[in-house]
Tab-separated table of C-alpha atoms in Angstrom:
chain	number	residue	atom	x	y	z
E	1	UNK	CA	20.022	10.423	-25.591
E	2	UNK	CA	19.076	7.051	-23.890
E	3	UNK	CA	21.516	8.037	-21.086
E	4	UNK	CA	20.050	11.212	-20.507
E	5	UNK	CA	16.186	9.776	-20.682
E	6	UNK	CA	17.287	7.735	-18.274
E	7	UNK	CA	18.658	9.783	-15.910
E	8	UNK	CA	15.879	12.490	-16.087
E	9	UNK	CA	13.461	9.384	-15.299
E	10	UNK	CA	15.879	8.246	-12.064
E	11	UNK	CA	16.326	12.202	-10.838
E	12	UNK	CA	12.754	12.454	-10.963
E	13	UNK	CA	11.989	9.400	-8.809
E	14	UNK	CA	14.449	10.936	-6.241
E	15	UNK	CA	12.679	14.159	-6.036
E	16	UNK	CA	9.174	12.245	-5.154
E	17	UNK	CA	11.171	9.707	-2.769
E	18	UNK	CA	12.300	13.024	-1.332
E	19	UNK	CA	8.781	14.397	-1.088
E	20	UNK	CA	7.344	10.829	0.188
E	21	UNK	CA	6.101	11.158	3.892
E	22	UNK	CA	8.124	9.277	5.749
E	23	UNK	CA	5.565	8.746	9.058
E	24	UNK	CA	2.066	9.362	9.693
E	25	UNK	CA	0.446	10.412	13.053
E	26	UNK	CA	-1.690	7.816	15.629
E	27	UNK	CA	-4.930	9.061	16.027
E	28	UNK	CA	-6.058	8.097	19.952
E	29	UNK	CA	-9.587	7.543	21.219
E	30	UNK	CA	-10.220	6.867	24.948
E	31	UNK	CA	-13.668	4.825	25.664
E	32	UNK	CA	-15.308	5.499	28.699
E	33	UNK	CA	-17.038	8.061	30.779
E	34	UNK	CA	-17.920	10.930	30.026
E	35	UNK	CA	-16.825	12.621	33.602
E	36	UNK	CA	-13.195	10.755	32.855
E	37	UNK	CA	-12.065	12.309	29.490
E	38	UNK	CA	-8.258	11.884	28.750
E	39	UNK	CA	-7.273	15.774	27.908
E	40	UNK	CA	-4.417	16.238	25.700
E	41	UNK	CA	-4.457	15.599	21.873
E	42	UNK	CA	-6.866	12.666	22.096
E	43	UNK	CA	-10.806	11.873	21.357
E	44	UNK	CA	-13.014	10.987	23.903
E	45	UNK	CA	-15.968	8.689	22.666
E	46	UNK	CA	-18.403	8.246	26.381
E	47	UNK	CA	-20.916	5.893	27.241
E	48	UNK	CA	-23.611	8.705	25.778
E	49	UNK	CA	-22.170	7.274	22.232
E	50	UNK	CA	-22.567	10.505	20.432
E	51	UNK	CA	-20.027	10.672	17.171
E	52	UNK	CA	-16.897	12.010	16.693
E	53	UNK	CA	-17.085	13.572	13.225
E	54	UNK	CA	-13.947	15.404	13.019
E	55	UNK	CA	-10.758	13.144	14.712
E	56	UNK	CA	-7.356	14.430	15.951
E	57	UNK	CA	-4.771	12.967	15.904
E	58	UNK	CA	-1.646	13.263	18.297
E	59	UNK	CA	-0.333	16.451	17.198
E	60	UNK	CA	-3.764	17.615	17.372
E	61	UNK	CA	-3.900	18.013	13.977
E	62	UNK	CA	-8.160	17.673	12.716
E	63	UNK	CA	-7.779	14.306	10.161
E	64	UNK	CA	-11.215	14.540	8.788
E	65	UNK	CA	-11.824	10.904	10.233
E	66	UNK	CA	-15.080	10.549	11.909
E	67	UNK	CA	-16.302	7.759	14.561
E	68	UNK	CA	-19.999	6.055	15.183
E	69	UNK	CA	-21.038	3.464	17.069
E	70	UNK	CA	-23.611	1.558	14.370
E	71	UNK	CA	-24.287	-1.092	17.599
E	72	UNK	CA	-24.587	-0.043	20.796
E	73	UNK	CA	-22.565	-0.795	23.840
E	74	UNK	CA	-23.914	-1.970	27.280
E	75	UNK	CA	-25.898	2.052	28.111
E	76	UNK	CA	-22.973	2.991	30.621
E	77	UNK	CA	-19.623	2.624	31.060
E	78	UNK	CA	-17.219	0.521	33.438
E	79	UNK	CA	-14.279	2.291	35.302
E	80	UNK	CA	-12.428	-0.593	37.004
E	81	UNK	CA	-9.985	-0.954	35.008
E	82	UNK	CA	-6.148	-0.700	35.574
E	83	UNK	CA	-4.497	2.724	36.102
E	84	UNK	CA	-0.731	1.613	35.870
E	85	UNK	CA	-0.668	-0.068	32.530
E	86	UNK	CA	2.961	-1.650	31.537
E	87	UNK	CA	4.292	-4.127	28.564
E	88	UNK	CA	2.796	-3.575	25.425
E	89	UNK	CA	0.193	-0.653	27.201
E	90	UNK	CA	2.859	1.187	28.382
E	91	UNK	CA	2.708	5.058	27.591
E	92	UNK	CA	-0.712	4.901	27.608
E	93	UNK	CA	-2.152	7.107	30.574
E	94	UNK	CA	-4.205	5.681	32.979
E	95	UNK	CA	-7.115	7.759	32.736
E	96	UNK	CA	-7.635	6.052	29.557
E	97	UNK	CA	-7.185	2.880	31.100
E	98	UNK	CA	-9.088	2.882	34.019
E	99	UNK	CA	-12.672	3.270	32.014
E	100	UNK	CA	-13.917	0.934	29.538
E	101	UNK	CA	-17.605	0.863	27.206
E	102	UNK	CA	-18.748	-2.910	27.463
E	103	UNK	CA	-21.224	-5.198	26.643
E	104	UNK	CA	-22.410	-8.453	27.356
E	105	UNK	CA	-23.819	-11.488	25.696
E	106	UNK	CA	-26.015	-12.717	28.942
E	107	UNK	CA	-28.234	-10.105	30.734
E	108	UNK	CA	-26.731	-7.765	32.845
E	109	UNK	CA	-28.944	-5.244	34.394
E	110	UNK	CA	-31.734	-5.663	32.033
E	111	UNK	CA	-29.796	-5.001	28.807
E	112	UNK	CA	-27.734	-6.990	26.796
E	113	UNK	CA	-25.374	-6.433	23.657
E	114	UNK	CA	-24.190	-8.960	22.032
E	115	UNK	CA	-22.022	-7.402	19.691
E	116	UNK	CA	-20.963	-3.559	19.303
E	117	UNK	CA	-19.445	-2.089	16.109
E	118	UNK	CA	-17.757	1.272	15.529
E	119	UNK	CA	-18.231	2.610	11.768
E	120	UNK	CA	-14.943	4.677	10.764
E	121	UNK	CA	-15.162	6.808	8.075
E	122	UNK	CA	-13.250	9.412	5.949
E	123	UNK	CA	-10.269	7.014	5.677
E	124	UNK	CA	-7.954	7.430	2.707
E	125	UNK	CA	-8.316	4.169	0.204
E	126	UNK	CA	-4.532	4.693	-0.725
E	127	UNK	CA	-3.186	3.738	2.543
E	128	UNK	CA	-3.620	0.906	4.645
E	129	UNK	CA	-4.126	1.518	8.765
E	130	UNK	CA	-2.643	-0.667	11.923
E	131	UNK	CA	-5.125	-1.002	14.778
E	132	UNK	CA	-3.982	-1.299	18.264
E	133	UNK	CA	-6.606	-1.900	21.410
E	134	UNK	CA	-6.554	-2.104	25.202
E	135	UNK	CA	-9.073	-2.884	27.305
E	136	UNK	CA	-9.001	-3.787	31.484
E	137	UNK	CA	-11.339	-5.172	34.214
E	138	UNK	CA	-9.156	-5.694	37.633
E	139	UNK	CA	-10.619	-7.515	40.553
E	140	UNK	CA	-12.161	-10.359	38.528
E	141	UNK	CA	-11.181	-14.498	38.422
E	142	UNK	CA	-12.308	-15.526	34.571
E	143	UNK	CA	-11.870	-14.693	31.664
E	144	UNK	CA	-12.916	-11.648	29.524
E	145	UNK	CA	-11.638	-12.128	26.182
E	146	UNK	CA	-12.684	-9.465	23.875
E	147	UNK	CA	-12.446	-10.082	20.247
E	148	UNK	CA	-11.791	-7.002	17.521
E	149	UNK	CA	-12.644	-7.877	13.919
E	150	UNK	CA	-11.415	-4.665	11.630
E	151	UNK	CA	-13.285	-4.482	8.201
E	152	UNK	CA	-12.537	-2.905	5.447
E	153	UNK	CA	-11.511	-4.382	1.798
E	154	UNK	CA	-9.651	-6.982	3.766
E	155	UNK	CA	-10.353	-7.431	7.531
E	156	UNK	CA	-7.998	-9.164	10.638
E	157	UNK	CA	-8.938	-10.110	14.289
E	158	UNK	CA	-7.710	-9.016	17.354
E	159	UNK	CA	-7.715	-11.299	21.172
E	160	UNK	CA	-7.260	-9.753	24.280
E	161	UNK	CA	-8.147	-11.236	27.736
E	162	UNK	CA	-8.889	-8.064	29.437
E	163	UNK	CA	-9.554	-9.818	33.246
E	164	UNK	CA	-7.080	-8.180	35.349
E	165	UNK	CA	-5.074	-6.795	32.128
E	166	UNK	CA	-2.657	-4.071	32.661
E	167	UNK	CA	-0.099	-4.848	30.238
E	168	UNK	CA	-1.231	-6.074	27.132
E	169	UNK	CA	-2.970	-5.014	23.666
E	170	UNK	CA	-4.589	-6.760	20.450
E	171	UNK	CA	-3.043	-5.260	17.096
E	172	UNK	CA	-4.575	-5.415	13.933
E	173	UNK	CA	-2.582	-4.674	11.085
E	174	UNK	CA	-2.664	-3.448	7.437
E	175	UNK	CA	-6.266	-2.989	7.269
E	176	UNK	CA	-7.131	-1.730	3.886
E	177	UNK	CA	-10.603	1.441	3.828
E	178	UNK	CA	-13.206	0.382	1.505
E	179	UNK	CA	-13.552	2.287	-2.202
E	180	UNK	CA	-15.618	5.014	0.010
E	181	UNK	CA	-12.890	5.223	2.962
E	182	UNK	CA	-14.769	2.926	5.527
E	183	UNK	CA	-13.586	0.181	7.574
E	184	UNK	CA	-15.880	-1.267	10.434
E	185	UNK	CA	-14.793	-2.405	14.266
E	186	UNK	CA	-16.644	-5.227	15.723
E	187	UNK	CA	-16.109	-5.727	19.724
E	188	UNK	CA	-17.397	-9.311	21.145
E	189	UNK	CA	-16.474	-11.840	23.461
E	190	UNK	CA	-14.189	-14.339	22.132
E	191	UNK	CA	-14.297	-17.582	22.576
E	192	UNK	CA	-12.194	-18.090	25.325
E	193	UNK	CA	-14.502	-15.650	27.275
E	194	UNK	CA	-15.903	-17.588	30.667
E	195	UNK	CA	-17.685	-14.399	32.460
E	196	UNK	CA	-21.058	-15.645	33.144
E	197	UNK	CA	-22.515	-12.354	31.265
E	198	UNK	CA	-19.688	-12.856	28.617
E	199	UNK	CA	-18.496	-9.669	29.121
E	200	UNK	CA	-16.186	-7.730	26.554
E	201	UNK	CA	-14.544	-4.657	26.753
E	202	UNK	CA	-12.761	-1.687	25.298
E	203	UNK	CA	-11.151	1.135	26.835
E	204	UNK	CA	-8.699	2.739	23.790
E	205	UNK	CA	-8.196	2.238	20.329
E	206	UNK	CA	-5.254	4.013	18.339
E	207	UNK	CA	-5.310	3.986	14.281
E	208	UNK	CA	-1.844	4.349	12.344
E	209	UNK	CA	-1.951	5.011	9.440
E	210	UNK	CA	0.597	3.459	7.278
E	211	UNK	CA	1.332	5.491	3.860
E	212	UNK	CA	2.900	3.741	0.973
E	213	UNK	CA	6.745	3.070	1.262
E	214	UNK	CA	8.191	5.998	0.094
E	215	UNK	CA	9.507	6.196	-3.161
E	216	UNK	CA	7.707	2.999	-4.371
E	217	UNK	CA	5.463	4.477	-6.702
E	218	UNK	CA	8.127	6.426	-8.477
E	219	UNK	CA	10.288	3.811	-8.745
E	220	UNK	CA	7.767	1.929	-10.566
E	221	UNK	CA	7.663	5.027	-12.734
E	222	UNK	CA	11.441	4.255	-13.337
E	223	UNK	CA	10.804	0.989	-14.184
E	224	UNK	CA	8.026	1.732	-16.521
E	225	UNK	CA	10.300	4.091	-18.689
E	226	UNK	CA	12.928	1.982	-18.822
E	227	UNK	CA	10.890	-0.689	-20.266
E	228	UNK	CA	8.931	1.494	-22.918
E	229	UNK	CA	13.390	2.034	-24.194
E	230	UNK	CA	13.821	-1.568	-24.394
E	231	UNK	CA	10.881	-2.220	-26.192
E	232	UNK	CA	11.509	0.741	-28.337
């Protein structure tokens, strides 16, 4: 009888390992202009900083994920950034990588903003998400380091020098969504950054996110059972 428990208990963790998604989809967002949108399965969030309430991701599946910025960029957009991105950036297309929100610490044109923040909602709690962001300003001779905090119920910082970048990207990974499925983006200059507006930038941001490893939870179920016989 023990034998047979036992194997019902191990058959049935294969069937959920079975049923376990293996991958999730990246959901893309190009920053920018709104006259340079990046077409294809990807959300474009312009300098007019109206909300994306409904995300795709890259199949173009609708996730339910929705995007607001909760502190404003600099009120336009930058579009000098690189349009042959490599390394790290590569695959990305350069119409994403050529525009860029900003914002600056010191007064540029009247305005500053010190610090931007993008509010992400309609996450699911039960998984965790990898954050990945690129940002580029060619034709400059300092340096432009942008720093990403991600919050949710744990948080992780991200440093990219985007002066003349066209090859690299900040990750931030295994970000956990709030109870309520929010985690927070903060965009600043780091402090590295010697532009003498302490410029910041960021031009795309991809979320991953990263279900449980499959099978985990029913092997724990397995485990569990096979405890409750010993004890019995």
């Amino acid at each position: 009888m023990r034998h047979a428990t036992n194997v019902a208990l191990l058959s049935c963790a294969l069937a959920l390992t079975a049923a376990a998604p293996a991958l999730a989809n990246v959901i893309r967002y190009d920053f920018g202009d709104q006259s340079t949108p990046t077409p294809g399965n990807w959300n474009n969030f312009s300098h007019l900083a109206e909300p994306i309430f409904n995300s795709i991701d890259e199949t173009g599946a609708a996730t339910g994920i929705a995007v607001q910025v909760t502190a404003p960029f600099w009120p336009g957009s930058n579009q000098n950034g690189t349009t042959t991105p490599g390394g790290a950036a590569a695959g990305l297309p350069g119409v994403a990588t050529r525009d860029n929100l900003f914002g600056n610490l010191v007064d540029f044109g009247g305005n500053t903003a010190p610090q931007a923040q993008l509010t992400i909602t309609g996450l699911n709690p039960a998984l965790t998400y990898d954050f990945g962001f690129f940002g580029s300003r060619m034709g400059v001779g300092d340096n432009r380091e942008t720093s990403y905090t991600v919050t949710g119920a744990n948080n992780g910082v991200g440093l990219l020098n985007t002066a003349n970048n066209s090859s690299e990207m900040a990750f931030v990974n295994g970000i956990a969504p709030t109870a309520n499925g929010t985690i927070t983006v903060d965009v600043t200059a780091g402090a590295n950054n010697t532009s003498a507006n302490r410029f910041y930038y960021l031009g795309v941001m991809t979320i991953n996110p990263v279900p449980a490893p499959a099978g985990a939870a029913a092997l724990a179920l397995v485990g569990l059972g096979l405890a409750g016989r010993r004890r019995r």
